[in-house]
PDB file of C-alpha atoms and ligand atoms in Angstrom:
ATOM      1  CA  MET X 164     -23.082-154.931 -99.699  1.00 95.00           C
ATOM      2  CA  LYS X 165     -21.362-155.700-102.998  1.00 97.00           C
ATOM      3  CA  ILE X 166     -21.085-159.293-104.157  1.00 98.00           C
ATOM      4  CA  LEU X 167     -19.006-160.499-107.085  1.00 98.00           C
ATOM      5  CA  PHE X 168     -20.261-163.698-108.739  1.00 98.00           C
ATOM      6  CA  LEU X 169     -17.555-165.380-110.817  1.00 98.00           C
ATOM      7  CA  ASN X 170     -18.157-168.314-113.145  1.00 98.00           C
ATOM      8  CA  GLY X 171     -15.447-170.413-114.709  1.00 98.00           C
ATOM      9  CA  PRO X 172     -15.051-172.520-117.839  1.00 98.00           C
ATOM     10  CA  ASN X 173     -17.953-174.081-119.732  1.00 97.00           C
ATOM     11  CA  LEU X 174     -20.574-172.459-117.531  1.00 98.00           C
ATOM     12  CA  ASN X 175     -21.455-170.301-120.549  1.00 98.00           C
ATOM     13  CA  LEU X 176     -22.866-173.546-121.986  1.00 95.00           C
ATOM     14  CA  LEU X 177     -25.371-174.120-119.180  1.00 97.00           C
ATOM     15  CA  GLY X 178     -28.730-175.101-120.598  1.00 94.00           C
ATOM     16  CA  LEU X 179     -27.067-177.117-123.369  1.00 93.00           C
ATOM     17  CA  ARG X 180     -24.353-178.806-121.371  1.00 91.00           C
ATOM     18  CA  GLU X 181     -25.163-182.189-119.771  1.00 92.00           C
ATOM     19  CA  PRO X 182     -28.634-181.056-118.599  1.00 92.00           C
ATOM     20  CA  GLU X 183     -29.060-184.293-116.620  1.00 92.00           C
ATOM     21  CA  ILE X 184     -26.210-183.044-114.393  1.00 93.00           C
ATOM     22  CA  TYR X 185     -26.454-179.267-114.580  1.00 94.00           C
ATOM     23  CA  GLY X 186     -30.151-178.719-115.330  1.00 91.00           C
ATOM     24  CA  SER X 187     -31.806-176.751-118.112  1.00 92.00           C
ATOM     25  CA  ALA X 188     -31.337-173.186-116.865  1.00 96.00           C
ATOM     26  CA  THR X 189     -28.911-170.982-118.777  1.00 97.00           C
ATOM     27  CA  LEU X 190     -26.336-168.847-116.981  1.00 98.00           C
ATOM     28  CA  ALA X 191     -28.300-165.755-118.045  1.00 98.00           C
ATOM     29  CA  GLN X 192     -31.417-167.169-116.383  1.00 98.00           C
ATOM     30  CA  ILE X 193     -29.462-167.927-113.214  1.00 98.00           C
ATOM     31  CA  GLU X 194     -28.035-164.397-113.265  1.00 98.00           C
ATOM     32  CA  ALA X 195     -31.550-162.954-113.586  1.00 98.00           C
ATOM     33  CA  LYS X 196     -32.712-164.941-110.530  1.00 98.00           C
ATOM     34  CA  VAL X 197     -29.673-163.813-108.565  1.00 98.00           C
ATOM     35  CA  ARG X 198     -30.244-160.152-109.486  1.00 98.00           C
ATOM     36  CA  LYS X 199     -33.926-160.317-108.545  1.00 98.00           C
ATOM     37  CA  HIS X 200     -33.185-161.890-105.166  1.00 97.00           C
ATOM     38  CA  ALA X 201     -30.246-159.547-104.513  1.00 98.00           C
ATOM     39  CA  ALA X 202     -32.475-156.531-105.086  1.00 97.00           C
ATOM     40  CA  LYS X 203     -34.868-157.845-102.404  1.00 96.00           C
ATOM     41  CA  LEU X 204     -31.960-158.331 -99.990  1.00 95.00           C
ATOM     42  CA  GLY X 205     -30.504-154.911-100.745  1.00 95.00           C
ATOM     43  CA  ALA X 206     -27.272-156.340-102.176  1.00 97.00           C
ATOM     44  CA  GLU X 207     -25.444-155.110-105.248  1.00 97.00           C
ATOM     45  CA  VAL X 208     -24.282-157.812-107.650  1.00 98.00           C
ATOM     46  CA  ASP X 209     -21.743-158.129-110.434  1.00 98.00           C
ATOM     47  CA  PHE X 210     -21.992-161.391-112.385  1.00 98.00           C
ATOM     48  CA  ARG X 211     -19.251-162.590-114.773  1.00 98.00           C
ATOM     49  CA  GLN X 212     -18.139-165.691-116.685  1.00 98.00           C
ATOM     50  CA  THR X 213     -14.874-166.588-118.365  1.00 98.00           C
ATOM     51  CA  ASN X 214     -13.244-169.690-119.767  1.00 98.00           C
ATOM     52  CA  LEU X 215      -9.790-168.355-118.865  1.00 98.00           C
ATOM     53  CA  GLU X 216      -8.005-169.183-115.617  1.00 98.00           C
ATOM     54  CA  GLY X 217      -5.901-165.991-115.661  1.00 98.00           C
ATOM     55  CA  GLU X 218      -8.988-163.846-116.103  1.00 98.00           C
ATOM     56  CA  LEU X 219     -10.484-165.358-112.951  1.00 98.00           C
ATOM     57  CA  VAL X 220      -7.208-164.585-111.161  1.00 98.00           C
ATOM     58  CA  ASN X 221      -7.320-160.967-112.424  1.00 98.00           C
ATOM     59  CA  TRP X 222     -10.945-160.512-111.371  1.00 98.00           C
ATOM     60  CA  ILE X 223     -10.258-161.917-107.893  1.00 98.00           C
ATOM     61  CA  GLN X 224      -7.277-159.566-107.497  1.00 98.00           C
ATOM     62  CA  GLN X 225      -9.273-156.558-108.727  1.00 98.00           C
ATOM     63  CA  ALA X 226     -12.083-157.323-106.266  1.00 98.00           C
ATOM     64  CA  ARG X 227      -9.975-155.988-103.400  1.00 97.00           C
ATOM     65  CA  GLY X 228     -11.535-152.750-102.184  1.00 96.00           C
ATOM     66  CA  ASN X 229     -14.440-153.111-104.620  1.00 97.00           C
ATOM     67  CA  PHE X 230     -16.438-156.077-103.300  1.00 97.00           C
ATOM     68  CA  ASP X 231     -17.350-157.428 -99.858  1.00 97.00           C
ATOM     69  CA  VAL X 232     -17.821-161.052-100.890  1.00 97.00           C
ATOM     70  CA  ILE X 233     -16.916-163.257-103.850  1.00 98.00           C
ATOM     71  CA  VAL X 234     -19.171-166.158-104.846  1.00 98.00           C
ATOM     72  CA  LEU X 235     -17.085-168.441-107.025  1.00 98.00           C
ATOM     73  CA  ASN X 236     -18.067-171.334-109.247  1.00 98.00           C
ATOM     74  CA  ALA X 237     -14.564-172.050-110.527  1.00 98.00           C
ATOM     75  CA  ALA X 238     -15.945-175.070-112.452  1.00 98.00           C
ATOM     76  CA  ALA X 239     -13.130-177.405-113.554  1.00 98.00           C
ATOM     77  CA  TYR X 240     -10.470-175.028-112.181  1.00 98.00           C
ATOM     78  CA  THR X 241     -11.781-175.903-108.715  1.00 98.00           C
ATOM     79  CA  HIS X 242      -9.932-179.177-109.034  1.00 98.00           C
ATOM     80  CA  THR X 243      -6.727-177.930-110.644  1.00 98.00           C
ATOM     81  CA  SER X 244      -5.906-174.293-109.988  1.00 98.00           C
ATOM     82  CA  VAL X 245      -3.266-173.338-107.466  1.00 98.00           C
ATOM     83  CA  ALA X 246      -3.302-169.858-109.055  1.00 98.00           C
ATOM     84  CA  ILE X 247      -6.967-169.288-108.186  1.00 98.00           C
ATOM     85  CA  ARG X 248      -6.424-170.652-104.691  1.00 98.00           C
ATOM     86  CA  ASP X 249      -3.498-168.274-104.171  1.00 98.00           C
ATOM     87  CA  ALA X 250      -5.479-165.297-105.516  1.00 98.00           C
ATOM     88  CA  ILE X 251      -8.330-165.937-103.039  1.00 98.00           C
ATOM     89  CA  SER X 252      -5.829-166.271-100.234  1.00 98.00           C
ATOM     90  CA  ALA X 253      -3.954-163.119-101.316  1.00 98.00           C
ATOM     91  CA  VAL X 254      -6.947-160.769-101.482  1.00 98.00           C
ATOM     92  CA  GLY X 255      -8.509-161.983 -98.248  1.00 94.00           C
ATOM     93  CA  ILE X 256     -12.084-161.265 -99.373  1.00 97.00           C
ATOM     94  CA  PRO X 257     -14.539-163.812 -97.929  1.00 97.00           C
ATOM     95  CA  THR X 258     -15.202-166.242-100.768  1.00 98.00           C
ATOM     96  CA  ILE X 259     -17.987-168.779-101.052  1.00 98.00           C
ATOM     97  CA  GLU X 260     -17.252-171.816-103.241  1.00 98.00           C
ATOM     98  CA  ILE X 261     -20.296-173.036-105.117  1.00 98.00           C
ATOM     99  CA  HIS X 262     -21.222-175.830-107.512  1.00 98.00           C
ATOM    100  CA  LEU X 263     -24.445-176.673-109.268  1.00 98.00           C
ATOM    101  CA  SER X 264     -23.806-180.397-108.920  1.00 97.00           C
ATOM    102  CA  ASN X 265     -22.887-182.347-105.809  1.00 97.00           C
ATOM    103  CA  VAL X 266     -19.256-182.898-106.760  1.00 97.00           C
ATOM    104  CA  HIS X 267     -18.898-185.573-104.074  1.00 97.00           C
ATOM    105  CA  ARG X 268     -21.451-187.790-105.793  1.00 96.00           C
ATOM    106  CA  ARG X 269     -19.494-187.640-109.030  1.00 96.00           C
ATOM    107  CA  GLU X 270     -16.125-188.808-110.363  1.00 95.00           C
ATOM    108  CA  GLU X 271     -13.296-189.085-107.861  1.00 96.00           C
ATOM    109  CA  PHE X 272     -11.283-186.274-109.487  1.00 95.00           C
ATOM    110  CA  ARG X 273     -14.088-183.858-108.570  1.00 97.00           C
ATOM    111  CA  HIS X 274     -13.888-184.754-104.872  1.00 97.00           C
ATOM    112  CA  LYS X 275     -10.742-182.699-104.433  1.00 97.00           C
ATOM    113  CA  SER X 276     -11.060-178.914-104.383  1.00 98.00           C
ATOM    114  CA  LEU X 277      -7.909-176.813-104.263  1.00 98.00           C
ATOM    115  CA  ILE X 278      -9.913-173.757-103.229  1.00 98.00           C
ATOM    116  CA  SER X 279     -12.088-175.050-100.348  1.00 98.00           C
ATOM    117  CA  SER X 280      -9.390-174.510 -97.738  1.00 98.00           C
ATOM    118  CA  VAL X 281      -9.228-170.777 -98.477  1.00 98.00           C
ATOM    119  CA  CYS X 282     -13.001-170.313 -98.808  1.00 98.00           C
ATOM    120  CA  ARG X 283     -15.407-169.257 -96.095  1.00 97.00           C
ATOM    121  CA  GLY X 284     -17.816-172.062 -96.977  1.00 97.00           C
ATOM    122  CA  ILE X 285     -19.059-174.352 -99.719  1.00 98.00           C
ATOM    123  CA  ILE X 286     -22.478-174.856-101.311  1.00 98.00           C
ATOM    124  CA  ALA X 287     -22.878-177.688-103.801  1.00 98.00           C
ATOM    125  CA  GLY X 288     -25.595-179.833-105.282  1.00 97.00           C
ATOM    126  CA  PHE X 289     -28.602-177.538-105.402  1.00 97.00           C
ATOM    127  CA  GLY X 290     -28.497-176.602-109.084  1.00 96.00           C
ATOM    128  CA  PRO X 291     -29.219-172.914-109.724  1.00 97.00           C
ATOM    129  CA  ASN X 292     -30.337-172.638-106.095  1.00 97.00           C
ATOM    130  CA  SER X 293     -26.686-172.997-105.092  1.00 98.00           C
ATOM    131  CA  TYR X 294     -26.303-169.414-106.367  1.00 98.00           C
ATOM    132  CA  LEU X 295     -29.271-168.154-104.351  1.00 98.00           C
ATOM    133  CA  LEU X 296     -28.119-169.974-101.221  1.00 98.00           C
ATOM    134  CA  ALA X 297     -24.690-168.367-101.604  1.00 98.00           C
ATOM    135  CA  LEU X 298     -26.348-164.978-101.887  1.00 98.00           C
ATOM    136  CA  GLU X 299     -28.228-165.680 -98.648  1.00 97.00           C
ATOM    137  CA  ALA X 300     -25.016-166.809 -96.982  1.00 96.00           C
ATOM    138  CA  ALA X 301     -23.226-163.672 -98.126  1.00 96.00           C
ATOM    139  CA  VAL X 302     -25.936-161.389 -96.825  1.00 95.00           C
ATOM    140  CA  ASN X 303     -26.858-163.215 -93.605  1.00 91.00           C
ATOM    141  CA  ASP X 304     -23.573-164.680 -92.500  1.00 84.00           C
ATOM    142  CA  ILE X 305     -20.790-162.528 -93.817  1.00 76.00           C
ATOM    143  CA  ARG X 306     -22.473-159.126 -93.414  1.00 63.00           C
ATOM    144  CA  ASN X 307     -22.962-159.715 -89.662  1.00 51.00           C
TER     145      ASN X 307
HETATM  146  C1  DQA E 680     -19.147-177.569-111.395  1.00 65.16           C
HETATM  147  C2  DQA E 680     -18.530-178.910-111.000  1.00 65.16           C
HETATM  148  C3  DQA E 680     -17.169-179.066-111.626  1.00 65.16           C
HETATM  149  O1  DQA E 680     -16.605-180.321-111.262  1.00 65.16           O
HETATM  150  C4  DQA E 680     -17.263-179.013-113.137  1.00 65.16           C
HETATM  151  O2  DQA E 680     -15.979-179.086-113.715  1.00 65.16           O
HETATM  152  C5  DQA E 680     -18.006-177.841-113.634  1.00 65.16           C
HETATM  153  C6  DQA E 680     -19.177-177.374-112.893  1.00 65.16           C
HETATM  154  C7  DQA E 680     -20.609-177.425-110.899  1.00 65.16           C
HETATM  155  O3  DQA E 680     -21.094-176.291-110.858  1.00 65.16           O
HETATM  156  O4  DQA E 680     -21.251-178.429-110.572  1.00 65.16           O
HETATM  157  O5  DQA E 680     -17.727-177.313-114.705  1.00 65.16           O
HETATM  158  O6  DQA E 680     -18.404-176.531-110.788  1.00 65.16           O
END
């Protein structure tokens, strides 16, 4: 099983960025945890980050035929991007929306996700464990 982890804007700053909200782990540390756990589960992982909306759209499009599942932390684009929503819908690859923080406990503008309705499921609020839970969901739910 091949899983594509995509990370959107400002997630390259994890560790420095608002640690009271996002924790102290860097994205590289989260990636290392994901890779270790994926190896145990027998899943292959690609893990990417970009600050650019169009790059996320390109990566989602290119995933067709190359990945079984996408795990997407679209970050701020979650709340704004019709283009990312349409890309997920167009490729038809099961996509899991994730967030480090519980977006529903935060500002009102974060309560609306434009991508949830085209995603298989949502995991939010568990910090770096949101990534590991998504990996479990990909392997246990979507593979079967
Ligand atoms: C986030 C939540 C978003 O609202 C925010 O814009 C982010 C990160 C999270 O992982 O908690 O950049 O996706």
